[in-house]
Coordinates of C-alpha atoms in Angstrom, one line a residue:
M1 CA 0.0 0.0 0.0
L2 CA 2.9 2.3 0.9
N3 CA 4.5 1.7 -2.5
K4 CA 1.2 2.6 -4.3
T5 CA 0.9 5.8 -2.3
S6 CA 4.5 6.7 -3.0
C7 CA 4.0 6.1 -6.8
F8 CA 0.8 8.2 -6.7
L9 CA 2.7 11.1 -5.0
K10 CA 5.5 10.9 -7.5
I11 CA 3.0 11.1 -10.4
K12 CA 1.1 13.9 -8.7
N13 CA 4.3 15.9 -8.3
K14 CA 5.3 15.3 -11.9
F15 CA 1.9 16.6 -13.0
K16 CA 2.4 19.7 -10.9
V17 CA 5.7 20.4 -12.5
L18 CA 4.2 20.0 -16.0
V19 CA 1.4 22.4 -15.1
I20 CA 3.9 24.9 -13.9
I21 CA 5.9 24.6 -17.1
V22 CA 2.8 25.1 -19.2
L23 CA 1.9 28.2 -17.2
V24 CA 5.4 29.6 -17.5
L25 CA 5.4 29.1 -21.2
Q26 CA 2.0 30.7 -21.6
S27 CA 3.1 33.7 -19.6
M28 CA 6.2 34.0 -21.8
M29 CA 4.0 34.0 -24.9
V30 CA 1.7 36.7 -23.5
F31 CA 4.6 38.8 -22.4
S32 CA 6.2 38.5 -25.8
Q33 CA 3.1 40.1 -27.4
S34 CA 3.4 43.1 -25.0
K35 CA 6.9 44.2 -26.2
S36 CA 7.3 47.4 -28.1
K37 CA 9.6 46.0 -30.7
F38 CA 9.9 42.9 -32.9
K39 CA 13.0 41.0 -31.7
V40 CA 15.1 38.7 -33.9
V41 CA 18.0 36.6 -32.8
L42 CA 20.6 36.4 -35.7
D43 CA 22.7 33.3 -35.3
A44 CA 25.9 33.0 -37.3
G45 CA 26.7 29.3 -37.5
H46 CA 29.9 27.8 -36.1
G47 CA 32.8 30.0 -35.0
G48 CA 36.1 29.7 -33.2
K49 CA 37.5 26.2 -33.1
D50 CA 34.4 25.1 -35.1
Y51 CA 35.2 25.9 -38.7
G52 CA 32.1 24.4 -40.2
N53 CA 32.5 23.4 -43.9
V54 CA 35.8 24.1 -45.5
H55 CA 36.2 23.7 -49.3
H56 CA 38.4 25.3 -52.0
G57 CA 39.7 27.8 -49.4
F58 CA 36.1 28.9 -48.4
V59 CA 35.4 28.8 -44.7
E60 CA 31.8 28.5 -43.5
K61 CA 32.3 30.2 -40.1
K62 CA 33.7 33.4 -41.8
I63 CA 31.0 33.6 -44.5
A64 CA 28.2 32.8 -42.1
L65 CA 29.3 35.6 -39.8
A66 CA 29.8 38.1 -42.6
V67 CA 26.3 37.5 -44.0
T68 CA 24.7 37.5 -40.5
L69 CA 26.2 40.9 -39.6
K70 CA 24.9 42.3 -43.0
V71 CA 21.4 41.0 -42.2
G72 CA 21.6 43.0 -39.0
E73 CA 22.7 46.1 -40.9
Y74 CA 19.7 45.9 -43.2
L75 CA 17.2 45.3 -40.3
S76 CA 18.7 48.2 -38.3
K77 CA 17.2 50.6 -40.8
D78 CA 13.7 49.7 -39.4
S79 CA 13.2 51.4 -36.0
D80 CA 10.6 48.8 -35.1
F81 CA 13.2 46.1 -34.9
D82 CA 15.3 44.9 -32.0
F83 CA 17.9 42.2 -32.8
V84 CA 20.7 40.4 -31.1
Y85 CA 23.6 38.3 -32.3
S86 CA 24.6 34.8 -31.1
R87 CA 28.1 36.0 -32.0
K88 CA 29.6 39.1 -33.6
T89 CA 33.2 37.8 -33.8
D90 CA 35.1 34.6 -34.5
V91 CA 34.3 32.9 -31.2
F92 CA 33.0 29.4 -30.3
V93 CA 29.5 29.4 -28.9
E94 CA 28.1 26.2 -27.6
L95 CA 24.9 25.0 -29.3
K96 CA 22.9 24.9 -26.1
D97 CA 23.9 28.5 -25.3
R98 CA 22.6 29.7 -28.6
A99 CA 19.2 28.4 -27.8
I100 CA 19.3 29.4 -24.1
N101 CA 20.3 33.0 -24.9
A102 CA 17.6 33.2 -27.6
N103 CA 15.0 32.1 -25.0
K104 CA 16.3 34.6 -22.4
E105 CA 16.0 37.4 -25.0
D106 CA 12.3 36.4 -25.4
A107 CA 12.7 36.9 -29.1
D108 CA 10.0 36.7 -31.8
L109 CA 12.2 34.9 -34.4
F110 CA 15.4 32.8 -34.4
V111 CA 17.3 32.9 -37.7
S112 CA 20.5 30.7 -38.0
I113 CA 22.7 31.2 -41.1
H114 CA 25.0 28.4 -42.5
C115 CA 26.7 27.2 -45.6
N116 CA 26.1 23.8 -47.1
A117 CA 28.5 21.1 -48.5
A118 CA 28.1 17.8 -50.2
K119 CA 30.2 14.9 -51.4
N120 CA 28.9 15.6 -54.9
Y121 CA 30.7 18.8 -55.8
S122 CA 28.2 19.7 -58.5
A123 CA 25.4 20.1 -55.9
F124 CA 24.3 23.7 -55.5
G125 CA 21.4 25.9 -54.4
T126 CA 19.8 27.2 -51.2
E127 CA 17.5 25.4 -48.7
T128 CA 15.9 26.5 -45.5
F129 CA 15.1 24.1 -42.6
V130 CA 12.5 24.1 -39.9
M131 CA 12.3 21.7 -37.0
G132 CA 11.0 18.3 -37.8
L133 CA 11.5 14.6 -37.7
S134 CA 12.0 13.9 -41.4
R135 CA 13.7 10.6 -42.1
S136 CA 15.1 11.7 -45.4
T137 CA 18.7 10.6 -45.8
T138 CA 19.7 13.9 -47.2
N139 CA 18.0 15.9 -44.4
L140 CA 19.6 13.6 -41.8
E141 CA 23.0 14.3 -43.2
V142 CA 22.4 18.0 -42.9
A143 CA 21.2 17.5 -39.3
K144 CA 24.3 15.4 -38.5
N145 CA 26.6 18.1 -39.8
E146 CA 24.9 21.0 -38.0
N147 CA 24.5 19.1 -34.8
S148 CA 28.1 17.7 -34.8
V149 CA 29.4 20.9 -33.1
I150 CA 28.1 19.3 -29.9
L151 CA 31.1 17.0 -29.9
L152 CA 33.4 20.0 -29.6
E153 CA 31.8 21.1 -26.3
D154 CA 32.9 20.4 -22.8
D155 CA 30.6 18.0 -20.9
Y156 CA 28.5 17.5 -24.0
K157 CA 27.2 14.1 -22.7
E158 CA 25.8 15.8 -19.6
N159 CA 24.5 18.9 -21.4
Y160 CA 22.7 16.9 -24.1
K161 CA 21.7 13.9 -22.1
G162 CA 23.5 11.3 -24.2
F163 CA 22.3 12.8 -27.5
D164 CA 24.7 11.5 -30.2
P165 CA 24.6 13.6 -33.4
N166 CA 26.1 10.7 -35.4
R167 CA 23.3 8.3 -34.6
P168 CA 20.2 8.6 -36.8
E169 CA 18.1 7.1 -34.0
S170 CA 19.1 10.0 -31.8
L171 CA 18.1 12.5 -34.5
I172 CA 14.7 10.7 -35.1
G173 CA 14.1 10.6 -31.3
L174 CA 14.1 14.4 -30.9
K175 CA 10.7 15.8 -29.9
I176 CA 9.3 18.9 -31.4
L177 CA 9.3 21.2 -28.3
Q178 CA 8.2 24.2 -30.4
E179 CA 5.2 22.6 -32.0
E180 CA 3.2 25.7 -31.5
Y181 CA 5.6 27.6 -33.7
L182 CA 6.2 25.1 -36.5
N183 CA 3.6 26.7 -38.8
Q184 CA 5.1 30.2 -38.5
S185 CA 8.6 28.8 -39.1
I186 CA 7.4 27.2 -42.3
E187 CA 6.0 30.6 -43.4
L188 CA 9.2 32.4 -42.7
A189 CA 11.2 29.7 -44.5
A190 CA 9.0 30.1 -47.5
F191 CA 9.6 33.9 -47.6
V192 CA 13.4 33.2 -47.5
E193 CA 13.4 30.6 -50.3
D194 CA 11.0 32.7 -52.4
N195 CA 13.4 35.7 -52.2
F196 CA 16.4 33.5 -53.2
K197 CA 14.5 32.0 -56.1
N198 CA 12.6 35.0 -57.5
G199 CA 14.8 37.8 -56.3
L200 CA 18.2 36.4 -56.9
S201 CA 17.4 33.7 -59.5
K202 CA 19.1 31.1 -57.4
K203 CA 18.2 27.5 -57.4
S204 CA 15.9 26.9 -54.4
R205 CA 16.1 23.3 -53.0
G206 CA 13.0 24.2 -51.0
V207 CA 11.7 24.3 -47.4
K208 CA 12.6 21.2 -45.5
Q209 CA 12.2 19.7 -42.0
A210 CA 15.1 18.1 -40.1
P211 CA 15.9 17.3 -36.5
L212 CA 18.2 20.3 -35.7
W213 CA 18.9 20.7 -32.0
V214 CA 19.2 24.5 -32.0
L215 CA 15.8 24.9 -33.5
D216 CA 14.3 22.3 -31.2
A217 CA 15.4 24.0 -28.1
S218 CA 14.4 27.6 -29.1
Y219 CA 10.9 28.5 -27.9
M220 CA 10.0 30.7 -30.9
P221 CA 9.6 30.4 -34.6
G222 CA 12.9 29.6 -36.1
V223 CA 14.7 28.6 -39.3
L224 CA 18.2 27.4 -40.3
I225 CA 19.2 28.8 -43.7
E226 CA 21.8 27.0 -45.9
I227 CA 22.8 29.9 -48.2
G228 CA 24.7 27.7 -50.7
F229 CA 27.3 25.0 -51.2
L230 CA 30.9 25.7 -50.5
S231 CA 31.8 22.4 -52.0
N232 CA 30.6 23.8 -55.3
K233 CA 33.5 26.1 -56.5
V234 CA 31.3 28.5 -58.4
E235 CA 28.7 28.9 -55.6
G236 CA 31.5 29.1 -53.0
T237 CA 33.2 31.8 -54.9
Y238 CA 30.0 33.8 -55.1
L239 CA 29.4 33.4 -51.3
N240 CA 32.9 34.5 -50.6
T241 CA 32.5 37.9 -52.3
E242 CA 31.2 41.1 -50.8
T243 CA 28.5 41.3 -53.6
G244 CA 27.3 37.8 -52.9
Q245 CA 27.1 38.3 -49.2
N246 CA 25.2 41.6 -49.6
E247 CA 22.7 40.0 -51.9
I248 CA 22.1 37.0 -49.7
A249 CA 21.8 39.2 -46.6
K250 CA 19.3 41.5 -48.2
A251 CA 17.2 38.6 -49.4
I252 CA 17.1 37.2 -45.8
A253 CA 16.4 40.6 -44.2
D254 CA 13.6 41.2 -46.7
A255 CA 12.0 37.9 -45.8
I256 CA 12.1 38.8 -42.1
L257 CA 10.5 42.2 -42.9
S258 CA 7.8 40.4 -45.0
Y259 CA 7.1 38.0 -42.1
K260 CA 6.8 40.9 -39.6
K261 CA 4.6 42.9 -41.9
D262 CA 2.2 40.1 -42.6
Y263 CA 1.9 38.7 -39.1
F264 CA 2.7 41.4 -36.6
K265 CA 1.8 45.0 -36.0
V266 CA 3.8 47.2 -33.7
S267 CA 1.8 49.6 -31.6
S268 CA 2.0 51.2 -28.2
T269 CA 0.6 48.0 -26.8
G270 CA 3.2 45.8 -28.5
N271 CA 3.3 43.1 -31.2
V272 CA -0.1 41.9 -31.8
P273 CA -0.9 39.0 -34.2
K274 CA -3.1 39.8 -37.1
T275 CA -5.8 37.3 -35.9
V276 CA -6.1 39.2 -32.7
Q277 CA -6.2 42.6 -34.5
T278 CA -9.1 41.2 -36.6
E279 CA -11.1 40.2 -33.6
V280 CA -10.5 43.6 -31.9
K281 CA -11.7 45.5 -35.0
K282 CA -15.0 43.5 -34.9
V283 CA -15.9 44.9 -31.5
E284 CA -14.4 48.5 -31.8
G285 CA -17.1 51.1 -31.5
N286 CA -19.8 48.5 -30.8
T287 CA -21.6 49.5 -27.5
S288 CA -23.3 46.1 -27.3
A289 CA -20.2 44.1 -28.0
A290 CA -20.0 42.6 -24.5
S291 CA -23.5 41.2 -24.7
E292 CA -23.0 39.9 -28.2
I293 CA -19.8 38.1 -27.2
K294 CA -21.6 36.3 -24.4
E295 CA -24.1 34.9 -27.0
I296 CA -21.3 33.5 -29.3
K297 CA -21.0 29.8 -28.9
T298 CA -17.4 28.7 -28.9
K299 CA -16.5 26.3 -31.7
I300 CA -13.2 24.5 -31.7
E301 CA -12.0 22.9 -34.9
F302 CA -9.0 20.8 -35.7
K303 CA -7.5 20.5 -39.2
V304 CA -4.4 18.8 -40.5
Q305 CA -2.0 21.0 -42.4
I306 CA -0.4 18.8 -45.1
S307 CA 1.5 21.4 -47.2
A308 CA 2.1 25.0 -48.0
S309 CA 2.9 26.4 -51.4
N310 CA 3.2 29.6 -53.4
S311 CA 0.8 28.1 -55.9
N312 CA -3.0 28.0 -55.8
I313 CA -3.9 24.3 -56.4
K314 CA -7.4 23.0 -57.0
T315 CA -8.5 21.1 -53.9
V316 CA -9.5 17.9 -55.8
P317 CA -8.4 14.5 -54.6
S318 CA -6.2 13.9 -57.7
N319 CA -4.0 16.8 -56.7
F320 CA -3.6 15.5 -53.1
K321 CA -2.7 11.8 -53.5
G322 CA -6.4 10.8 -53.3
L323 CA -7.2 12.6 -50.1
K324 CA -10.7 14.1 -49.9
D325 CA -12.0 17.0 -47.7
I326 CA -9.2 19.3 -48.6
S327 CA -9.4 23.0 -47.8
V328 CA -7.1 25.9 -48.6
E329 CA -6.2 29.1 -46.7
H330 CA -4.4 32.1 -48.3
V331 CA -2.0 33.7 -45.9
G332 CA 0.6 36.3 -47.1
K333 CA 2.3 34.8 -50.1
L334 CA 1.4 31.2 -49.1
Y335 CA -1.4 28.9 -49.8
K336 CA -1.8 26.4 -47.0
Y337 CA -3.6 23.1 -47.6
F338 CA -5.5 21.2 -44.9
Y339 CA -7.0 17.7 -44.7
G340 CA -10.2 17.2 -42.7
N341 CA -12.1 19.3 -40.2
E342 CA -12.7 17.6 -36.8
S343 CA -14.2 18.7 -33.5
S344 CA -12.1 16.1 -31.7
Y345 CA -8.3 16.3 -31.3
D346 CA -8.2 12.5 -31.3
E347 CA -10.0 12.3 -34.6
A348 CA -7.6 14.9 -36.0
K349 CA -4.6 12.7 -35.0
K350 CA -6.1 9.9 -37.0
R351 CA -6.3 12.2 -40.0
V352 CA -2.6 13.0 -39.4
E353 CA -1.7 9.3 -39.7
E354 CA -3.9 9.0 -42.8
A355 CA -2.0 11.9 -44.4
K356 CA 1.4 10.5 -43.5
A357 CA 0.4 7.2 -45.0
K358 CA -0.2 9.0 -48.3
G359 CA 3.2 10.6 -48.2
Y360 CA 2.7 13.8 -46.3
K361 CA 5.3 13.0 -43.7
S362 CA 5.4 16.5 -42.1
A363 CA 1.6 16.7 -41.6
F364 CA 0.5 18.3 -38.3
V365 CA -2.6 19.4 -36.4
V366 CA -3.7 23.1 -36.2
A367 CA -6.6 24.5 -34.2
Y368 CA -9.2 27.2 -34.7
K369 CA -11.7 28.8 -32.4
D370 CA -14.7 30.4 -34.0
G371 CA -12.7 30.5 -37.3
V372 CA -9.6 32.1 -35.8
K373 CA -6.4 30.2 -35.5
I374 CA -5.3 29.5 -31.9
N375 CA -2.6 27.7 -30.1
L376 CA -3.1 23.9 -30.2
S377 CA -2.5 23.5 -26.5
D378 CA -5.2 26.0 -25.7
A379 CA -7.7 24.2 -28.0
I380 CA -6.9 20.8 -26.4
K381 CA -7.5 22.3 -23.0

């Protein structure tokens, strides 16, 4: 009997801790919306003893830092921005500290800048990653390369609880701690790749998901941008020039500006998501708003986002691998495609599995309250 009581108390204590964590995270999210400026963490990959990719005399840590600083210069022209750097010089910053410092800053975005490399020296182009558990061999290789800096850190086994960046099972085992922000991360990544492709006429390898530790541990929307391949001599030469770095930096800065413009409005009360602005406008100047709000019956809906694209695709089963009940939402420059519409979270999870079985491996659940998108955790509660 004593053992059962002891087990119950342990479970109860763990539950209390989880509740406290949820409350703290919620308070952080509310506080972040009351800031007067839109804050971005600019993270130059590698540094110090960690050189990153080195090919044909091109060094990733130097190019990543140069581009990152230039992104900051472009953003500094907008007085509504506040930004911080993970590093401003050639120093080694532990991976865990990059995420910890970003969280301390209570930033709105985390943008990490890197250079790519491949065994095939003809590979070229840009790609932008968001957090995810893709099992793609190529994506896992990128994740292994970017996570491998962990092995250069002191006490890495203790800091990362046995996480081994060289073992695929460790990569696949990562949990998406920032699930609430995945959708926003995808949108920012799409802006970045769109600017590279249409603005600079560069080959875009697309928006991808990979288990990257620094994105996983940052409690905000975040992307890791691979600005090109140093293993490709032509692309490496371009990235090593002042002109190339300026063009790449401006494309990234413009993407951040587009994201801010489309999803946040800076006012005296802080950064307010557009969905909130819309709801506020509905009741402004309406003297009977309070009574009307009481009459509204709350309706919670769960949908499964299966893809996002710059193209407007007809929502017929033949365009979505046979899936029916497809809907589309136009947000900014993106068209988001959803499968199903459920009132139960459990039913929505079943739709996720159905979508993944059809090949949509990065499918995830999103929630709406009275037609307005809300945090998934709030909808579940």
